Amino acid sequence: MTCEEARALLLDARRGRLSAGMQAALDAHLAGCAACAHENAADALLGEALEGRLPQHAAPLALKRRLAASWSAGDALPSPPPVARPTAPSSARAAWGARWRRAVVPALAAAVLVLALVPLYYRQAGDGGAGMVTEAVNDHLRLLTAQHPLDIESGGIHQVKPWFEGRLDFAPVVRFEGDADFPLRGGAIGYYLDRKAAVFVFNRRLHVVTLLVFPAQGLPWPRRGLERIGPVEAQVTASRGFNTILWREGDLGYALVSDVDRTDLLALLGKLAASS
Amino acid sequence: MESERADAAALGREALAYADTLYNLARYLTRSPTDAEDLVQETYARALSAAHQFTPGTNLKAWLFRILRNTFLSHHRHERHNPTVGGLDTVVAVAPSPESARWLRGDVELDRLRKVVGEEIERALESLSEEARTVILLDLEGLTEVEVAQVVGCAVGTVKSRLARARAALREKLRDYAP
């Protein structure tokens, strides 16, 4: 096997796509060729970097709502102006305007329907909490990229919790005040799927940990793969480079998301659950 | 008629599950949050109007990717003809410069790849040509080479070579971020 042939097979080999014979021939080549072995190691590290560290951009919730509305109406919302296109011809603008007018009525109807469709979509796509984990990670990413992520800077839990009064139609139950390991940075109002959520932001060293608290009813909570952690049963998952813990207590649901180690996140869950 | 609407609604619910994935690809293709939103919205509008052309049982995600990429290209033809990195099919692998070759061969590259952070990978990826970004991202999404070939409209063998060259180009770009 030549170096050129070997290098063409490296990615397939790491993905287990080679026959046993081909794999053996490649292994033999790599054992005797330092340059190809280096190439294999470097490409494997590149793969790890891409899969584990390349930022994943989640679609804004407003965009998702518009998309759901367009499909539920059975007609497209007006297509946005062409992406970075130079000035459109006037006929195209006229056609665009006509499409916009045609879409107004279905879009208004969609605005009513979307409130029902979005949760329905998430219930159907839920498959054991996967949709809930995705949303929790997306909310965490939105918070990380927001210019002003906190509505209330922390002066302690007794300052943050009262701030939510009158801003939510439920009382978020969080008694953990933060400590030296997990200082409470502050809070904000957010959205989790189709409902408002109280967002608490903790730090773990330089990492941000987001705690979402929201009404639990009507969501596709996972029933399998639950772990007993202190007084709660929780689902602990890793998704897109983030660890996520979902659990419910009474009428409230909780989602804890961060890129900190699983053990760190479990330690915070222990403090939150022990305080409730 | 009613069953067609029901089918379209079911397809819509399924398609909506890929909004994050499509937006992520759109972000890396357009390099702009606003343009990415417009691109995804136009993609869904086109998918809705072409819903009857979708064959049930085939890969919906790949079908949406193809619409998104074609929509993007229809607005960015110029980029296709002026890629940042040369056309991946036509450029014969150029021997790296002696300095580059030393760097790529050395452990310093492996150390660098172990330490590279997300922002650096993002910048390096965004500096590649549309073709290179597309095959890398579609591969990351778990599409098979056959599915990638359908999305980008080329032969399966071409996908393999494009992907290899794109990954090599990305490694070369990451060299620029070496301390």
Coordinates of C-alpha atoms in Angstrom, one line a residue:
Chain A
M1 CA 0.0 0.0 0.0
T2 CA 1.4 3.4 -1.0
C3 CA 1.1 6.5 1.2
E4 CA -1.4 8.0 -1.1
E5 CA -3.6 5.0 -0.9
A6 CA -3.2 4.8 2.8
R7 CA -4.2 8.4 3.4
A8 CA -7.3 8.0 1.3
L9 CA -8.5 5.4 3.7
L10 CA -7.7 7.1 7.0
L11 CA -11.1 8.6 7.6
D12 CA -13.0 5.5 6.5
A13 CA -10.8 3.5 8.8
R14 CA -11.6 5.6 11.8
R15 CA -15.3 5.3 11.0
G16 CA -15.1 1.5 10.8
R17 CA -16.0 1.4 7.1
L18 CA -13.1 -0.7 5.9
S19 CA -13.2 -4.5 5.3
A20 CA -11.0 -6.5 7.7
G21 CA -8.5 -7.1 5.0
M22 CA -8.2 -3.5 4.1
Q23 CA -8.0 -2.5 7.7
A24 CA -5.1 -4.9 8.3
A25 CA -3.2 -3.6 5.3
L26 CA -3.7 0.0 6.4
D27 CA -2.6 -0.9 10.0
A28 CA 0.5 -2.6 8.6
H29 CA 1.3 0.5 6.5
L30 CA 0.8 2.9 9.5
A31 CA 3.0 0.8 11.7
G32 CA 5.9 1.3 9.3
C33 CA 5.3 4.8 8.0
A34 CA 5.8 7.7 10.5
A35 CA 4.4 10.3 8.1
C36 CA 1.1 8.5 7.5
A37 CA 0.8 7.7 11.2
H38 CA 1.3 11.4 12.0
E39 CA -1.3 12.3 9.3
N40 CA -3.7 9.9 10.9
A41 CA -3.2 11.3 14.4
A42 CA -3.5 14.9 13.2
D43 CA -6.7 14.2 11.2
A44 CA -8.2 12.3 14.2
L45 CA -7.4 15.3 16.5
L46 CA -9.0 17.6 13.9
G47 CA -12.1 15.4 14.0
E48 CA -12.2 15.6 17.8
A49 CA -11.9 19.4 17.6
L50 CA -14.7 19.7 15.1
E51 CA -17.0 17.4 16.9
G52 CA -16.4 18.6 20.4
R53 CA -15.4 22.3 20.1
L54 CA -16.8 23.8 16.9
P55 CA -19.5 26.2 18.1
Q56 CA -23.0 25.1 17.2
H57 CA -25.4 27.9 16.4
A58 CA -29.0 27.3 17.5
A59 CA -31.9 28.8 15.5
P60 CA -33.5 31.8 17.4
L61 CA -36.8 30.9 18.9
A62 CA -38.5 33.7 17.0
L63 CA -37.3 32.1 13.7
K64 CA -38.7 28.7 14.8
R65 CA -42.0 30.2 15.6
R66 CA -42.1 31.9 12.2
L67 CA -41.3 28.6 10.5
A68 CA -43.9 26.7 12.5
A69 CA -46.4 29.4 11.5
S70 CA -45.6 29.3 7.9
W71 CA -46.1 25.5 7.7
S72 CA -49.2 25.4 9.8
A73 CA -50.8 28.0 7.6
G74 CA -50.3 25.8 4.7
D75 CA -48.7 28.6 2.8
A76 CA -45.2 30.1 3.0
L77 CA -44.7 33.3 4.9
P78 CA -43.2 35.8 2.5
S79 CA -39.8 34.7 1.6
P80 CA -37.3 37.1 3.1
P81 CA -35.5 39.4 0.8
P82 CA -32.8 37.5 -1.0
V83 CA -29.7 36.9 1.1
A84 CA -27.2 39.7 0.5
R85 CA -28.6 40.1 -3.0
P86 CA -28.0 43.4 -4.8
T87 CA -31.1 45.6 -5.6
A88 CA -34.0 43.5 -6.9
P89 CA -35.7 44.4 -10.1
S90 CA -39.0 46.3 -9.6
S91 CA -41.0 43.4 -11.0
A92 CA -39.5 41.2 -8.4
R93 CA -40.4 43.7 -5.7
A94 CA -43.9 43.8 -6.9
A95 CA -44.1 40.0 -6.9
W96 CA -42.7 40.0 -3.4
G97 CA -45.3 42.5 -2.3
A98 CA -48.1 40.4 -3.8
R99 CA -46.8 37.3 -2.0
W100 CA -46.7 39.3 1.2
R101 CA -50.3 40.4 0.9
R102 CA -51.4 36.9 0.1
A103 CA -49.7 35.7 3.2
V104 CA -51.1 38.1 5.6
V105 CA -54.4 36.3 6.3
P106 CA -52.8 32.8 6.7
A107 CA -50.0 34.3 8.7
L108 CA -52.5 35.9 11.1
A109 CA -54.3 32.5 11.3
A110 CA -50.9 30.9 11.9
A111 CA -50.2 33.2 14.8
V112 CA -53.1 31.6 16.6
L113 CA -52.2 28.1 15.5
V114 CA -48.5 28.3 16.4
L115 CA -49.2 28.3 20.1
A116 CA -50.7 24.8 19.6
L117 CA -48.3 23.6 16.9
V118 CA -44.9 24.3 18.6
P119 CA -45.7 22.3 21.7
L120 CA -47.2 19.6 19.5
Y121 CA -44.0 19.4 17.5
Y122 CA -41.9 19.2 20.6
R123 CA -44.1 16.5 22.0
Q124 CA -43.8 14.5 18.8
A125 CA -40.1 15.1 18.5
G126 CA -39.5 14.5 22.2
D127 CA -38.4 10.9 22.0
G128 CA -37.6 10.5 25.6
G129 CA -36.6 14.1 26.4
A130 CA -34.3 14.7 23.5
G131 CA -36.3 17.7 22.4
M132 CA -36.2 19.1 25.9
V133 CA -32.4 18.7 26.1
T134 CA -32.0 20.4 22.7
E135 CA -34.1 23.3 23.9
A136 CA -32.2 23.6 27.2
V137 CA -28.9 23.7 25.4
N138 CA -30.3 26.3 22.9
D139 CA -31.4 28.4 25.8
H140 CA -28.0 28.2 27.4
L141 CA -26.4 29.2 24.1
R142 CA -28.7 32.1 23.7
L143 CA -27.8 33.3 27.2
L144 CA -24.1 32.9 26.4
T145 CA -24.3 35.0 23.2
A146 CA -26.7 37.6 24.6
Q147 CA -25.2 41.1 25.1
H148 CA -27.1 41.5 28.4
P149 CA -27.8 38.0 29.6
L150 CA -28.9 39.0 33.1
D151 CA -32.0 41.1 33.9
I152 CA -31.0 41.2 37.6
E153 CA -27.5 41.0 38.8
S154 CA -27.1 39.0 41.9
G155 CA -26.9 40.4 45.3
G156 CA -27.9 37.0 46.6
I157 CA -30.9 34.7 46.1
H158 CA -33.0 36.8 48.4
Q159 CA -32.6 39.7 45.9
V160 CA -33.0 37.6 42.8
K161 CA -36.0 35.5 43.7
P162 CA -38.3 38.4 44.6
W163 CA -37.4 40.1 41.3
F164 CA -39.4 37.4 39.5
E165 CA -42.6 38.2 41.4
G166 CA -45.1 39.7 39.0
R167 CA -43.0 38.7 36.0
L168 CA -44.0 35.0 36.0
D169 CA -47.2 33.2 36.5
F170 CA -45.5 30.7 38.8
A171 CA -43.1 30.9 41.7
P172 CA -39.7 29.4 40.9
V173 CA -38.5 27.3 43.9
V174 CA -34.8 27.6 44.2
R175 CA -33.4 27.8 47.7
F176 CA -29.7 27.3 47.1
E177 CA -28.2 30.7 47.5
G178 CA -24.9 30.0 45.7
D179 CA -21.6 29.5 47.5
A180 CA -17.9 29.8 46.8
D181 CA -18.0 26.9 44.4
F182 CA -21.1 28.0 42.5
P183 CA -21.6 31.7 43.0
L184 CA -25.0 33.0 41.8
R185 CA -24.5 35.7 39.2
G186 CA -28.1 36.7 38.7
G187 CA -31.4 35.9 36.9
A188 CA -33.5 36.7 33.9
I189 CA -36.8 35.9 32.3
G190 CA -36.5 33.4 29.5
Y191 CA -38.6 31.0 27.4
Y192 CA -38.5 27.3 27.5
L193 CA -40.3 25.8 24.5
D194 CA -43.8 27.4 24.7
R195 CA -43.6 28.8 28.2
K196 CA -41.9 31.4 30.3
A197 CA -39.0 30.3 32.5
A198 CA -37.0 31.7 35.4
V199 CA -33.4 31.7 34.4
F200 CA -30.7 31.5 37.2
V201 CA -27.1 31.9 36.2
F202 CA -24.4 30.4 38.4
N203 CA -20.6 30.3 37.8
R204 CA -18.3 27.4 38.2
R205 CA -14.8 28.9 38.0
L206 CA -14.9 30.7 34.6
H207 CA -17.8 28.5 33.3
V208 CA -21.4 29.6 33.1
V209 CA -24.1 27.2 34.4
T210 CA -27.7 28.0 33.5
L211 CA -30.6 26.8 35.6
L212 CA -34.0 27.0 33.9
V213 CA -37.2 26.7 36.1
F214 CA -40.5 26.3 34.4
P215 CA -44.0 24.8 34.7
A216 CA -43.5 21.0 34.2
Q217 CA -47.0 20.1 33.0
G218 CA -47.5 19.1 29.4
L219 CA -43.9 18.4 28.5
P220 CA -42.5 15.1 27.1
W221 CA -40.5 14.3 30.2
P222 CA -38.1 11.3 29.8
R223 CA -39.3 8.1 31.4
R224 CA -36.2 6.0 30.8
G225 CA -32.6 6.4 31.7
L226 CA -33.4 8.3 34.9
E227 CA -30.9 8.3 37.8
R228 CA -31.7 8.7 41.4
I229 CA -29.7 11.7 42.6
G230 CA -30.5 12.6 46.2
P231 CA -34.2 13.2 46.5
V232 CA -34.8 13.6 42.7
E233 CA -34.9 11.4 39.7
A234 CA -33.0 13.1 36.9
Q235 CA -31.9 12.5 33.3
V236 CA -28.3 13.3 32.8
T237 CA -27.2 13.7 29.2
A238 CA -24.3 15.1 27.1
S239 CA -25.3 16.9 23.9
R240 CA -23.4 19.1 21.5
G241 CA -20.6 19.5 24.1
F242 CA -22.8 20.4 27.0
N243 CA -23.9 18.4 30.0
T244 CA -27.6 18.7 30.8
I245 CA -29.7 17.5 33.7
L246 CA -33.5 17.5 33.6
W247 CA -35.7 16.8 36.6
R248 CA -39.0 17.8 38.1
E249 CA -40.1 18.5 41.5
G250 CA -43.9 18.9 42.0
D251 CA -45.3 21.2 39.4
L252 CA -42.0 22.6 38.4
G253 CA -39.4 21.4 35.9
Y254 CA -35.7 22.1 36.1
A255 CA -33.0 22.1 33.4
L256 CA -29.4 22.6 34.3
V257 CA -26.9 23.1 31.4
S258 CA -23.2 23.9 31.2
D259 CA -20.0 22.8 29.6
V260 CA -18.6 22.0 33.0
D261 CA -17.8 18.4 33.9
R262 CA -20.6 16.1 34.7
T263 CA -19.4 15.7 38.3
D264 CA -19.5 19.5 38.8
L265 CA -23.0 19.7 37.4
L266 CA -24.1 16.8 39.6
A267 CA -22.5 18.6 42.6
L268 CA -24.7 21.7 41.9
L269 CA -27.8 19.5 41.4
G270 CA -27.0 18.0 44.9
K271 CA -26.9 21.5 46.4
L272 CA -30.1 22.6 44.6
A273 CA -32.0 19.4 45.5
A274 CA -30.7 19.4 49.1
S275 CA -32.0 22.9 49.6
S276 CA -35.4 22.3 48.3
Chain B
M1 CA -56.7 17.3 -1.2
E2 CA -57.2 16.9 2.6
S3 CA -54.7 14.0 2.7
E4 CA -52.2 16.1 0.8
R5 CA -52.5 18.9 3.4
A6 CA -52.2 16.4 6.2
D7 CA -49.1 15.0 4.6
A8 CA -47.6 18.5 4.2
A9 CA -48.4 19.3 7.8
A10 CA -46.7 16.1 9.0
L11 CA -43.7 16.8 6.8
G12 CA -43.7 20.3 8.3
R13 CA -43.5 19.1 11.8
E14 CA -40.7 16.7 10.9
A15 CA -38.9 19.4 9.0
L16 CA -39.1 21.8 11.9
A17 CA -37.0 19.4 13.9
Y18 CA -34.1 20.3 11.7
A19 CA -34.4 24.0 12.2
D20 CA -31.3 24.2 14.5
T21 CA -29.2 22.0 12.1
L22 CA -30.2 24.0 9.1
Y23 CA -29.6 27.3 10.9
N24 CA -26.1 26.1 12.0
L25 CA -25.2 25.3 8.4
A26 CA -26.6 28.6 7.2
R27 CA -24.6 30.5 9.8
Y28 CA -21.4 28.9 8.5
L29 CA -22.3 29.4 4.9
T30 CA -23.4 33.0 5.2
R31 CA -21.2 34.0 8.1
S32 CA -24.0 36.3 9.3
P33 CA -26.8 35.6 11.8
T34 CA -29.3 37.8 9.9
D35 CA -28.5 36.3 6.5
A36 CA -28.7 32.8 8.1
E37 CA -32.2 33.5 9.4
D38 CA -33.3 34.7 5.9
L39 CA -31.7 31.7 4.3
V40 CA -33.4 29.3 6.6
Q41 CA -36.7 31.0 6.2
E42 CA -36.4 30.9 2.4
T43 CA -35.3 27.3 2.6
Y44 CA -38.5 26.4 4.4
A45 CA -40.6 28.4 2.1
R46 CA -39.1 26.6 -0.9
A47 CA -39.5 23.2 0.9
L48 CA -43.1 23.9 1.6
S49 CA -43.9 24.8 -2.0
A50 CA -42.0 21.7 -3.1
A51 CA -43.3 19.3 -0.4
H52 CA -45.1 17.2 -3.0
Q53 CA -41.7 16.4 -4.6
F54 CA -40.3 14.9 -1.4
T55 CA -40.2 11.1 -1.5
P56 CA -41.4 9.6 1.8
G57 CA -38.8 7.3 3.3
T58 CA -35.9 9.2 1.9
N59 CA -33.7 11.4 4.0
L60 CA -35.6 14.6 4.8
K61 CA -32.6 16.3 6.4
A62 CA -30.5 15.7 3.3
W63 CA -33.4 17.0 1.1
L64 CA -33.6 20.2 3.2
F65 CA -29.8 20.6 3.1
R66 CA -29.9 20.5 -0.6
I67 CA -32.6 23.1 -0.8
L68 CA -30.7 25.3 1.6
R69 CA -27.4 25.0 -0.3
N70 CA -29.0 25.6 -3.7
T71 CA -30.8 28.7 -2.2
F72 CA -27.5 29.9 -0.8
L73 CA -25.7 29.4 -4.1
S74 CA -28.4 31.1 -6.1
H75 CA -27.6 34.2 -4.2
H76 CA -23.8 33.7 -4.0
R77 CA -22.8 32.6 -7.4
H78 CA -19.8 34.9 -7.3
E79 CA -18.3 33.1 -4.3
R80 CA -18.5 29.8 -6.1
H81 CA -16.3 31.2 -8.8
N82 CA -14.0 33.0 -6.4
P83 CA -13.4 30.6 -3.6
T84 CA -11.1 31.6 -0.8
V85 CA -9.5 28.2 -1.1
G86 CA -9.2 26.9 -4.6
G87 CA -11.8 24.6 -6.2
L88 CA -11.5 21.4 -4.3
D89 CA -12.1 19.3 -7.4
T90 CA -9.7 20.9 -9.8
V91 CA -6.8 21.8 -7.6
V92 CA -4.2 19.1 -7.5
A93 CA -2.8 18.7 -4.1
V94 CA 0.0 21.2 -3.9
A95 CA 3.1 20.2 -2.1
P96 CA 3.3 22.3 1.1
S97 CA 6.1 24.7 1.5
P98 CA 9.1 23.3 3.4
E99 CA 8.2 25.4 6.4
S100 CA 4.6 24.2 6.3
A101 CA 5.7 20.6 5.8
R102 CA 7.9 20.8 8.8
W103 CA 5.1 22.2 10.9
L104 CA 2.6 19.6 9.7
R105 CA 4.9 16.8 10.3
G106 CA 6.0 17.9 13.7
D107 CA 4.4 17.2 17.1
V108 CA 3.8 20.9 17.3
E109 CA 0.8 20.4 15.0
L110 CA -0.6 17.7 17.2
D111 CA -0.1 19.8 20.3
R112 CA -1.8 22.7 18.6
L113 CA -4.8 20.6 17.5
R114 CA -5.2 19.4 21.1
K115 CA -5.4 22.9 22.4
V116 CA -7.3 24.7 19.6
V117 CA -10.4 26.4 20.9
G118 CA -13.8 26.6 19.4
E119 CA -13.5 30.2 18.2
E120 CA -10.3 29.4 16.3
I121 CA -11.9 26.5 14.6
E122 CA -14.9 28.6 13.7
R123 CA -12.7 31.3 12.2
A124 CA -10.6 28.8 10.3
L125 CA -13.7 27.0 9.0
E126 CA -15.3 30.3 7.9
S127 CA -12.2 31.2 6.0
L128 CA -12.5 28.2 3.7
S129 CA -14.4 28.1 0.4
E130 CA -18.1 27.4 0.4
E131 CA -17.4 23.9 -1.1
A132 CA -15.0 23.1 1.7
R133 CA -17.2 24.4 4.5
T134 CA -20.2 22.5 3.1
V135 CA -18.6 19.1 2.9
I136 CA -17.0 19.4 6.3
L137 CA -20.3 20.5 7.9
L138 CA -22.4 17.9 6.1
D139 CA -20.0 15.2 7.1
L140 CA -20.1 16.5 10.7
E141 CA -23.9 16.2 10.6
G142 CA -23.5 12.5 9.9
L143 CA -24.6 12.4 6.3
T144 CA -23.2 9.5 4.4
E145 CA -21.0 10.2 1.3
V146 CA -23.9 9.2 -0.9
E147 CA -26.2 11.7 0.9
V148 CA -23.5 14.5 0.7
A149 CA -23.1 13.7 -3.0
Q150 CA -26.9 14.2 -3.4
V151 CA -26.8 17.5 -1.5
V152 CA -23.9 19.0 -3.4
G153 CA -24.7 17.4 -6.7
C154 CA -21.5 15.5 -7.5
A155 CA -20.2 11.9 -7.6
V156 CA -19.6 10.0 -4.4
G157 CA -15.9 9.7 -5.2
T158 CA -15.7 13.4 -5.6
V159 CA -17.1 13.8 -2.1
K160 CA -14.4 11.7 -0.6
S161 CA -11.6 13.7 -2.3
R162 CA -13.3 17.0 -1.5
L163 CA -13.7 16.1 2.1
A164 CA -10.0 15.0 2.4
R165 CA -8.8 18.3 0.8
A166 CA -11.2 20.4 2.8
R167 CA -9.9 18.8 6.1
A168 CA -6.3 19.3 5.0
A169 CA -7.1 22.9 4.1
L170 CA -8.6 23.4 7.6
R171 CA -5.6 22.0 9.3
E172 CA -3.4 24.3 7.2
K173 CA -5.6 27.3 8.3
L174 CA -5.4 26.3 11.9
R175 CA -1.6 26.6 11.6
D176 CA -2.2 30.4 11.3
Y177 CA -3.5 30.3 14.9
A178 CA -0.5 28.6 16.2
P179 CA 1.1 30.5 19.1

